[in-house]
Structures are given as C-alpha cells and as structure tokens.
Amino acid sequence: MTVADLRSDTVTRPTPAMRKAMAEAEVGDAVFGDDPTVNRLEAVVAERFGFEAALFVPSGTLANQLAMGVLAGPGEAVLMPEFAHIARWEGGGAAATFGVHLIQVAAPEGLPTLEGLAAHAYGPHLKAPTPRAMALENTHNWAGGRAYGAAQLGARTAWAKARGLACHLDGARIFNAAHATGEAAEVLVRGFDTLSVCFSKGLGAPVGSALLGSRALIARADRLRHRLGAGWRQAGSLAAAALYALDHHVARMCEDHSRAQRLAERIQRHAIGTVLHPVETNILQFAVHTRFESAAALVARAAERGLLFFPTGPQTARLVTHLDFDDAALAHATRVFETL
Ligand SMILES: Cc1ncc(COP(=O)(O)O)c(C=O)c1O
C-alpha cells in the first residue's frame, strides 16, 4: 500500500547522497574534541548564524534544555509563549533537571504580546520567581508553523534586554521561518543570546541539533551536556549528515511550504476540515469537519487508506510536509481525501 506520512517532518530518511556523505565522514572521539567533522559542523553553524560557538547535540529538546540550564537557575523563571515546545513537549525538563520555572505568556498566533510579557515580568519580589530569560519559538509548531520576522522578534528581544532578561530562540525550524518571511536566517536570530536549530526536521538529517551562543555560555552548556551523559564519541557521520543538509536541503524547503498550501486547499475543497491558521510554512493545523465523529476517527480512517497524521485535540489535527513528501505523495494524499 502506498503510504504518505505527514505526522512530522522528523520522519524523513537520509537520501542516498546524504548516506554517502555520512559513510565517508572523517571521525574521532568527540569527547576529546578529536572528531574533525563534528568540529567543522560546529564552526560552520556558528559562523552561519553569527554566534561565537556552537554545540552539536542529539536533539532539539536537549539544545533547548541546555539553554534553560545556562540562562536560569533553581527558582528562577523563563517567560515564553503558551504552547511553546519547551513548556509543552519537553517532559517538564527545565523544572525536573534545572529547577527552572517556566511561565507561559498569552501568545495569539504563537508570539507573546508585549502586554502579556509585561504582566509576568514582576520582580525582584520576595515571593516571586525571578525572571531571568525570555524564550521565543520561530516557527511556532503548535501555532500552526507561524513564522515571525525580525521586526516582530526585535520588539520582544529589545523589551527583554531592557529588563535584563537573556533571550533564547527555539529555532528548530528557523530555515522555514526564513523562507516564509523572506528574511535571512542569520538576521532572524540577531538579538538572541542562545539559539537552538534542528537538522533532523525540515533539513532531513536523521539526527541532531545545535545550541549556539557565546563561547562562555556554550562552555557551560557543554559541561551540563556531559553531566547528562550526552557527550558523544565518533559522531562525525551524524555531523556529516547535518553538513550535507545545510548545503543541499535549505533552498528546497519552500517546496514543503507550497505543498502544505496545496494540502490546505484540498482539505477545504473535500470538506475534511477548516484550516485554522494561515499556512506560512510546512505545518498545517485544521479543525476536523463535524461529519467525522472526532479527529481520532478521521486519523484512523485516513491511516487505513495510507495517509498518516496526528490528532492535536478532540476535533483538531495537524499535517507536516517534508523532504520525503513529493508531488506523487501529494497526489496520493488528495486521492485519500476524496475517499474519506
Ligand atoms: C519547535 C520545536 N522545538 C524543539 C523540538 C524538539 O526536537 P527533538 O524532537 O529533536 O527533541 C521540536 C520537535 O518537534 C519542535 O517542534
């Protein structure tokens, strides 16, 4: 059976050319600083985004969590938009691992308002957790992949800096944001002290993310990473996949966005549901049509016909396009929609 998998952009498999780059990578013990490919990736990424240093880590979750650990301490707070991945999908890690308190701020379409931030930026106060940092997410996954430009981000980072708060950007999909806004990725990340980027999502690498920041912050993050047991050894073949993706898979990402828009059009046309947010990138959230008893029922029926995606609530669902979802897969998805 033909299957199109739209559960996430993390489901991609390395292409033959990426596998070749991985197989041919020079490797060494990265804990000793001896892996030339890991070292090259960290240097390339730091330079590309305009940061002093970068740390190659296994996941976006770890990159974000290390940022929480270096920007705040026990009983201190980080402000972020409601439904931020860090708050919603990282297992309560900031609190469990570092004692850091996360405050979710009202954020229509994924971006906190200045009023919302101000309402939470109390302190110093005897009874309040001390806010130390603000974290934004671009694109914002749970807000339907909305992308924010430098002016919107800059207004928030300027607000945070004026109050002595450090700024972190969860840029798991920063290149999607760059395509959608027409602004360069390195411009979108200016004003942030730390940045996480993922190679294993729209970029199509099998594993890996990076945390970027100043040399001093990244040295502290490296210490925390080792404490958590995530120092890796001959990781050069994974770094090679990330380097390959940076060279070959950034420009093509706009195809994922246009296929997401075409999916949105078909979802409306075939009365599958109503799209909830403007489709700016590769994520599409929709309210499931009431002719289906629930989002879970729709998802199950689609899966029987070879189309995979997730419910996000009782009557909402999400589709994510990616490198392995081509025009043939779009045609298959459309045929499935016609039969539901
Ligand atoms: C916005 C965002 N940040 C971070 C992550 C975490 O990445 P990982 O799955 O590599 O831990 C995700 C995963 O989907 C995400 O969507």
CSV table of C-alpha atoms and ligand atoms in Angstrom, one decimal:
chain,number,residue,atom,x,y,z
A,1,MET,CA,0.0,0.0,0.0
A,2,THR,CA,1.3,3.5,-0.8
A,3,VAL,CA,1.7,5.5,2.4
A,4,ALA,CA,2.2,9.2,2.8
A,5,ASP,CA,3.5,10.1,6.2
A,6,LEU,CA,2.6,13.6,7.4
A,7,ARG,CA,2.9,13.0,11.1
A,8,SER,CA,6.0,15.2,11.4
A,9,ASP,CA,9.0,16.5,9.4
A,10,THR,CA,11.2,14.2,11.5
A,11,VAL,CA,10.1,11.1,9.6
A,12,THR,CA,12.4,11.6,6.7
A,13,ARG,CA,15.1,9.1,5.8
A,14,PRO,CA,18.6,10.2,4.7
A,15,THR,CA,18.9,10.4,0.9
A,16,PRO,CA,21.5,8.2,-0.9
A,17,ALA,CA,23.8,11.2,-1.3
A,18,MET,CA,23.5,12.1,2.4
A,19,ARG,CA,24.2,8.4,3.3
A,20,LYS,CA,27.3,8.6,1.1
A,21,ALA,CA,28.5,11.8,2.9
A,22,MET,CA,27.9,10.0,6.2
A,23,ALA,CA,29.8,6.9,5.2
A,24,GLU,CA,32.8,8.9,4.1
A,25,ALA,CA,32.9,11.2,7.1
A,26,GLU,CA,36.2,11.5,9.0
A,27,VAL,CA,35.5,10.7,12.6
A,28,GLY,CA,37.3,10.8,16.0
A,29,ASP,CA,36.4,10.9,19.7
A,30,ALA,CA,34.3,14.0,20.0
A,31,VAL,CA,34.5,14.0,23.8
A,32,PHE,CA,38.3,14.6,23.3
A,33,GLY,CA,37.5,17.2,20.7
A,34,ASP,CA,39.0,14.9,18.1
A,35,ASP,CA,36.1,14.5,15.7
A,36,PRO,CA,37.0,16.7,12.7
A,37,THR,CA,33.5,16.6,11.2
A,38,VAL,CA,31.8,17.5,14.4
A,39,ASN,CA,34.3,20.3,14.9
A,40,ARG,CA,33.6,21.5,11.3
A,41,LEU,CA,29.9,21.4,11.7
A,42,GLU,CA,30.1,23.4,15.0
A,43,ALA,CA,32.3,26.0,13.3
A,44,VAL,CA,30.1,26.2,10.2
A,45,VAL,CA,26.9,26.6,12.1
A,46,ALA,CA,28.3,29.2,14.5
A,47,GLU,CA,29.6,31.3,11.6
A,48,ARG,CA,26.4,30.9,9.5
A,49,PHE,CA,24.2,32.3,12.3
A,50,GLY,CA,26.8,34.8,13.6
A,51,PHE,CA,27.4,33.3,17.0
A,52,GLU,CA,30.8,32.7,18.7
A,53,ALA,CA,30.3,29.0,19.4
A,54,ALA,CA,28.0,26.0,18.7
A,55,LEU,CA,27.5,22.6,20.4
A,56,PHE,CA,26.3,19.6,18.3
A,57,VAL,CA,23.8,17.6,20.4
A,58,PRO,CA,21.4,14.7,19.7
A,59,SER,CA,18.1,16.5,19.9
A,60,GLY,CA,16.3,19.9,19.8
A,61,THR,CA,15.0,19.0,23.3
A,62,LEU,CA,18.5,18.8,24.7
A,63,ALA,CA,19.6,22.0,22.9
A,64,ASN,CA,16.6,23.9,24.4
A,65,GLN,CA,17.0,22.3,27.8
A,66,LEU,CA,20.7,23.2,28.0
A,67,ALA,CA,19.7,26.8,27.2
A,68,MET,CA,17.3,26.8,30.1
A,69,GLY,CA,20.1,25.4,32.3
A,70,VAL,CA,22.6,28.1,31.4
A,71,LEU,CA,20.2,31.1,31.3
A,72,ALA,CA,18.4,30.4,34.6
A,73,GLY,CA,18.7,28.6,37.9
A,74,PRO,CA,16.5,26.9,40.5
A,75,GLY,CA,13.6,29.1,41.5
A,76,GLU,CA,14.2,31.5,38.5
A,77,ALA,CA,11.8,31.9,35.6
A,78,VAL,CA,11.9,31.9,31.8
A,79,LEU,CA,9.0,33.6,30.0
A,80,MET,CA,7.8,32.0,26.8
A,81,PRO,CA,4.7,31.8,24.5
A,82,GLU,CA,1.9,29.5,25.6
A,83,PHE,CA,2.2,26.1,24.0
A,84,ALA,CA,6.0,26.6,23.4
A,85,HIS,CA,7.7,23.3,22.7
A,86,ILE,CA,9.9,23.8,25.8
A,87,ALA,CA,6.9,24.1,28.1
A,88,ARG,CA,4.6,21.7,26.4
A,89,TRP,CA,6.7,18.8,25.0
A,90,GLU,CA,9.9,18.5,26.9
A,91,GLY,CA,8.8,16.4,29.8
A,92,GLY,CA,8.9,19.2,32.3
A,93,GLY,CA,12.7,19.0,31.9
A,94,ALA,CA,13.5,22.6,32.8
A,95,ALA,CA,11.9,22.1,36.3
A,96,ALA,CA,13.0,18.5,36.7
A,97,THR,CA,16.6,18.9,35.7
A,98,PHE,CA,17.5,22.5,36.5
A,99,GLY,CA,14.7,23.7,38.9
A,100,VAL,CA,13.8,26.4,36.3
A,101,HIS,CA,10.2,27.7,36.4
A,102,LEU,CA,8.6,28.2,33.0
A,103,ILE,CA,6.0,30.9,32.6
A,104,GLN,CA,3.7,30.7,29.6
A,105,VAL,CA,2.6,34.1,28.3
A,106,ALA,CA,-0.6,34.6,26.3
A,107,ALA,CA,0.5,34.5,22.6
A,108,PRO,CA,-2.1,34.9,19.9
A,109,GLU,CA,-0.6,33.1,16.8
A,110,GLY,CA,2.4,32.0,18.8
A,111,LEU,CA,4.1,35.3,19.6
A,112,PRO,CA,3.7,36.8,23.1
A,113,THR,CA,2.3,40.3,23.2
A,114,LEU,CA,4.4,43.0,25.0
A,115,GLU,CA,1.5,43.4,27.4
A,116,GLY,CA,1.4,39.7,28.1
A,117,LEU,CA,5.1,39.7,28.8
A,118,ALA,CA,4.9,42.8,31.0
A,119,ALA,CA,2.2,41.2,33.1
A,120,HIS,CA,4.6,38.4,34.1
A,121,ALA,CA,7.8,40.4,34.4
A,122,TYR,CA,7.4,41.1,38.0
A,123,GLY,CA,10.3,41.2,40.5
A,124,PRO,CA,12.6,41.3,42.1
A,125,HIS,CA,10.0,40.4,44.7
A,126,LEU,CA,10.3,38.4,47.9
A,127,LYS,CA,7.6,35.9,46.8
A,128,ALA,CA,8.0,35.8,43.1
A,129,PRO,CA,10.3,33.6,41.0
A,130,THR,CA,12.9,35.9,39.5
A,131,PRO,CA,12.5,36.2,35.7
A,132,ARG,CA,15.9,35.6,34.1
A,133,ALA,CA,15.2,35.0,30.4
A,134,MET,CA,12.6,35.0,27.6
A,135,ALA,CA,12.3,32.3,25.0
A,136,LEU,CA,10.6,32.6,21.6
A,137,GLU,CA,9.9,29.9,19.0
A,138,ASN,CA,10.2,30.5,15.3
A,139,THR,CA,8.4,28.9,13.6
A,140,HIS,CA,5.9,28.1,16.3
A,141,ASN,CA,5.0,24.5,16.0
A,142,TRP,CA,1.8,24.5,18.0
A,143,ALA,CA,0.6,27.7,16.5
A,144,GLY,CA,0.4,26.1,13.0
A,145,GLY,CA,4.0,26.8,11.9
A,146,ARG,CA,3.6,30.6,12.1
A,147,ALA,CA,6.8,32.5,11.1
A,148,TYR,CA,7.9,35.8,12.6
A,149,GLY,CA,10.1,38.5,11.0
A,150,ALA,CA,13.0,40.4,12.5
A,151,ALA,CA,10.8,43.4,13.4
A,152,GLN,CA,8.4,41.3,15.5
A,153,LEU,CA,11.2,39.4,17.2
A,154,GLY,CA,13.3,42.5,17.7
A,155,ALA,CA,10.4,44.3,19.6
A,156,ARG,CA,10.4,41.4,22.1
A,157,THR,CA,14.1,41.0,22.5
A,158,ALA,CA,14.5,44.8,23.0
A,159,TRP,CA,11.8,44.6,25.6
A,160,ALA,CA,13.6,41.7,27.4
A,161,LYS,CA,17.0,43.2,27.2
A,162,ALA,CA,15.7,46.5,28.7
A,163,ARG,CA,14.7,44.4,31.7
A,164,GLY,CA,18.0,42.5,32.0
A,165,LEU,CA,16.5,39.2,30.6
A,166,ALA,CA,18.5,36.9,28.4
A,167,CYS,CA,16.9,35.8,25.2
A,168,HIS,CA,16.7,32.2,23.8
A,169,LEU,CA,15.2,31.3,20.4
A,170,ASP,CA,13.9,27.8,19.7
A,171,GLY,CA,14.8,27.9,16.0
A,172,ALA,CA,14.1,24.2,15.4
A,173,ARG,CA,12.6,25.4,12.1
A,174,ILE,CA,14.5,28.6,11.6
A,175,PHE,CA,15.1,28.0,7.9
A,176,ASN,CA,11.3,27.5,7.4
A,177,ALA,CA,10.9,30.9,9.1
A,178,ALA,CA,13.5,32.4,6.8
A,179,HIS,CA,11.7,31.1,3.6
A,180,ALA,CA,8.3,32.3,4.9
A,181,THR,CA,9.4,35.8,5.9
A,182,GLY,CA,11.9,36.4,3.1
A,183,GLU,CA,14.5,37.4,5.7
A,184,ALA,CA,17.8,35.6,6.1
A,185,ALA,CA,18.0,33.1,9.0
A,186,GLU,CA,21.1,35.0,10.4
A,187,VAL,CA,19.0,38.2,10.5
A,188,LEU,CA,16.1,36.5,12.3
A,189,VAL,CA,18.3,35.2,15.1
A,190,ARG,CA,20.0,38.6,15.9
A,191,GLY,CA,19.4,39.8,19.5
A,192,PHE,CA,19.2,36.3,20.9
A,193,ASP,CA,21.8,35.1,23.4
A,194,THR,CA,21.2,31.4,22.6
A,195,LEU,CA,19.7,29.7,19.6
A,196,SER,CA,18.7,26.0,19.1
A,197,VAL,CA,18.5,24.8,15.5
A,198,CYS,CA,17.5,21.3,14.3
A,199,PHE,CA,19.0,19.3,11.4
A,200,SER,CA,16.5,16.4,11.8
A,201,LYS,CA,13.3,18.3,10.8
A,202,GLY,CA,12.9,20.2,7.5
A,203,LEU,CA,16.6,19.8,6.8
A,204,GLY,CA,16.1,16.0,6.5
A,205,ALA,CA,19.1,14.8,8.6
A,206,PRO,CA,18.5,11.7,10.7
A,207,VAL,CA,19.7,13.1,14.0
A,208,GLY,CA,21.0,16.2,15.6
A,209,SER,CA,20.6,19.8,16.7
A,210,ALA,CA,22.9,22.6,17.7
A,211,LEU,CA,22.9,25.1,20.6
A,212,LEU,CA,24.6,28.3,19.7
A,213,GLY,CA,25.8,31.2,21.9
A,214,SER,CA,28.8,33.0,23.3
A,215,ARG,CA,31.9,30.9,24.0
A,216,ALA,CA,31.3,31.2,27.7
A,217,LEU,CA,27.6,30.1,27.5
A,218,ILE,CA,28.4,27.2,25.2
A,219,ALA,CA,31.3,26.1,27.5
A,220,ARG,CA,28.7,26.0,30.4
A,221,ALA,CA,26.2,24.1,28.2
A,222,ASP,CA,28.9,21.6,27.3
A,223,ARG,CA,29.5,20.9,31.0
A,224,LEU,CA,25.8,20.3,31.6
A,225,ARG,CA,25.5,18.2,28.5
A,226,HIS,CA,28.3,15.9,29.8
A,227,ARG,CA,26.7,15.7,33.2
A,228,LEU,CA,23.5,14.4,31.5
A,229,GLY,CA,25.6,11.8,29.6
A,230,ALA,CA,25.1,13.3,26.2
A,231,GLY,CA,28.8,13.7,25.2
A,232,TRP,CA,29.1,11.6,22.1
A,233,ARG,CA,32.1,9.9,20.6
A,234,GLN,CA,32.5,9.2,16.8
A,235,ALA,CA,29.5,11.4,15.9
A,236,GLY,CA,31.2,12.6,12.7
A,237,SER,CA,28.9,10.6,10.5
A,238,LEU,CA,25.9,12.3,12.0
A,239,ALA,CA,27.6,15.7,11.7
A,240,ALA,CA,28.3,14.9,8.1
A,241,ALA,CA,24.5,14.4,7.5
A,242,ALA,CA,23.9,17.8,9.1
A,243,LEU,CA,26.6,19.5,6.9
A,244,TYR,CA,25.1,17.8,3.8
A,245,ALA,CA,21.7,19.1,4.7
A,246,LEU,CA,22.9,22.6,5.3
A,247,ASP,CA,24.5,22.6,1.8
A,248,HIS,CA,21.7,20.8,-0.1
A,249,HIS,CA,18.3,21.0,1.7
A,250,VAL,CA,17.8,24.6,2.7
A,251,ALA,CA,16.8,26.1,-0.7
A,252,ARG,CA,14.3,23.3,-1.4
A,253,MET,CA,12.3,23.9,1.8
A,254,CYS,CA,10.0,26.3,0.0
A,255,GLU,CA,8.6,23.3,-1.9
A,256,ASP,CA,7.4,21.9,1.5
A,257,HIS,CA,5.5,25.2,2.1
A,258,SER,CA,3.8,25.2,-1.3
A,259,ARG,CA,2.7,21.6,-0.8
A,260,ALA,CA,1.3,22.4,2.6
A,261,GLN,CA,-0.7,25.2,1.0
A,262,ARG,CA,-2.0,22.8,-1.7
A,263,LEU,CA,-2.9,20.4,1.1
A,264,ALA,CA,-4.8,23.2,2.9
A,265,GLU,CA,-6.7,23.9,-0.3
A,266,ARG,CA,-7.7,20.3,-0.7
A,267,ILE,CA,-8.7,19.9,2.9
A,268,GLN,CA,-11.2,22.7,2.4
A,269,ARG,CA,-12.3,21.5,-1.1
A,270,HIS,CA,-13.0,17.9,0.1
A,271,ALA,CA,-14.7,19.1,3.3
A,272,ILE,CA,-12.1,17.4,5.5
A,273,GLY,CA,-11.9,20.4,7.8
A,274,THR,CA,-11.3,24.1,8.2
A,275,VAL,CA,-7.7,25.3,8.2
A,276,LEU,CA,-7.0,27.2,11.5
A,277,HIS,CA,-4.0,29.4,10.7
A,278,PRO,CA,-2.6,30.9,7.6
A,279,VAL,CA,-0.3,28.2,6.2
A,280,GLU,CA,3.0,30.0,6.1
A,281,THR,CA,5.4,27.1,6.4
A,282,ASN,CA,5.3,23.3,6.4
A,283,ILE,CA,2.8,22.8,9.3
A,284,LEU,CA,-1.0,22.8,8.8
A,285,GLN,CA,-3.5,22.7,11.7
A,286,PHE,CA,-7.1,22.2,10.9
A,287,ALA,CA,-10.5,21.8,12.7
A,288,VAL,CA,-11.9,18.5,11.6
A,289,HIS,CA,-15.3,18.7,9.8
A,290,THR,CA,-18.2,17.7,12.1
A,291,ARG,CA,-19.2,14.9,9.6
A,292,PHE,CA,-16.3,12.9,11.3
A,293,GLU,CA,-17.1,11.9,14.8
A,294,SER,CA,-13.7,13.0,16.1
A,295,ALA,CA,-10.2,13.9,14.9
A,296,ALA,CA,-9.1,10.5,16.1
A,297,ALA,CA,-11.7,8.8,13.9
A,298,LEU,CA,-10.6,10.8,10.8
A,299,VAL,CA,-7.0,10.0,11.5
A,300,ALA,CA,-7.8,6.2,11.8
A,301,ARG,CA,-9.8,6.2,8.6
A,302,ALA,CA,-7.0,8.1,6.7
A,303,ALA,CA,-4.4,5.7,8.1
A,304,GLU,CA,-6.4,2.7,6.7
A,305,ARG,CA,-6.0,4.3,3.3
A,306,GLY,CA,-2.3,5.1,3.6
A,307,LEU,CA,-2.3,8.7,4.9
A,308,LEU,CA,-0.7,9.3,8.3
A,309,PHE,CA,-1.1,12.3,10.5
A,310,PHE,CA,-1.9,13.2,14.1
A,311,PRO,CA,-4.9,14.5,16.0
A,312,THR,CA,-3.9,17.5,18.1
A,313,GLY,CA,-7.2,17.7,20.1
A,314,PRO,CA,-10.7,16.2,20.1
A,315,GLN,CA,-11.6,17.9,16.9
A,316,THR,CA,-8.3,19.2,15.5
A,317,ALA,CA,-5.5,17.6,13.6
A,318,ARG,CA,-2.1,18.5,12.1
A,319,LEU,CA,-0.2,17.7,8.9
A,320,VAL,CA,3.5,18.4,8.4
A,321,THR,CA,5.2,18.4,4.9
A,322,HIS,CA,8.8,17.5,4.4
A,323,LEU,CA,11.6,16.3,2.2
A,324,ASP,CA,10.0,12.8,1.6
A,325,PHE,CA,6.6,14.3,0.7
A,326,ASP,CA,6.8,14.9,-3.0
A,327,ASP,CA,4.2,15.7,-5.7
A,328,ALA,CA,3.4,11.9,-6.1
A,329,ALA,CA,2.7,11.8,-2.3
A,330,LEU,CA,0.6,14.9,-2.6
A,331,ALA,CA,-1.5,13.3,-5.3
A,332,HIS,CA,-1.9,10.2,-3.1
A,333,ALA,CA,-3.0,12.4,-0.2
A,334,THR,CA,-5.5,14.1,-2.4
A,335,ARG,CA,-6.9,10.7,-3.5
A,336,VAL,CA,-7.3,9.7,0.1
A,337,PHE,CA,-9.1,12.9,0.9
A,338,GLU,CA,-11.5,12.2,-1.9
A,339,THR,CA,-12.5,8.9,-0.4
A,340,LEU,CA,-12.9,9.9,3.2
B,1,LIG,C1,9.7,23.8,18.0
B,1,LIG,C2,10.4,22.6,18.4
B,1,LIG,N1,11.4,22.7,19.2
B,1,LIG,C3,12.1,21.6,19.7
B,1,LIG,C4,11.7,20.3,19.3
B,1,LIG,C5,12.5,19.2,19.8
B,1,LIG,O1,13.2,18.5,18.9
B,1,LIG,P1,13.6,17.0,19.1
B,1,LIG,O2,12.5,16.1,18.7
B,1,LIG,O3,14.9,16.8,18.2
B,1,LIG,O4,14.0,16.8,20.5
B,1,LIG,C6,10.6,20.2,18.4
B,1,LIG,C7,10.2,18.8,17.9
B,1,LIG,O5,9.3,18.7,17.2
B,1,LIG,C8,9.9,21.3,18.0
B,1,LIG,O6,8.9,21.2,17.1
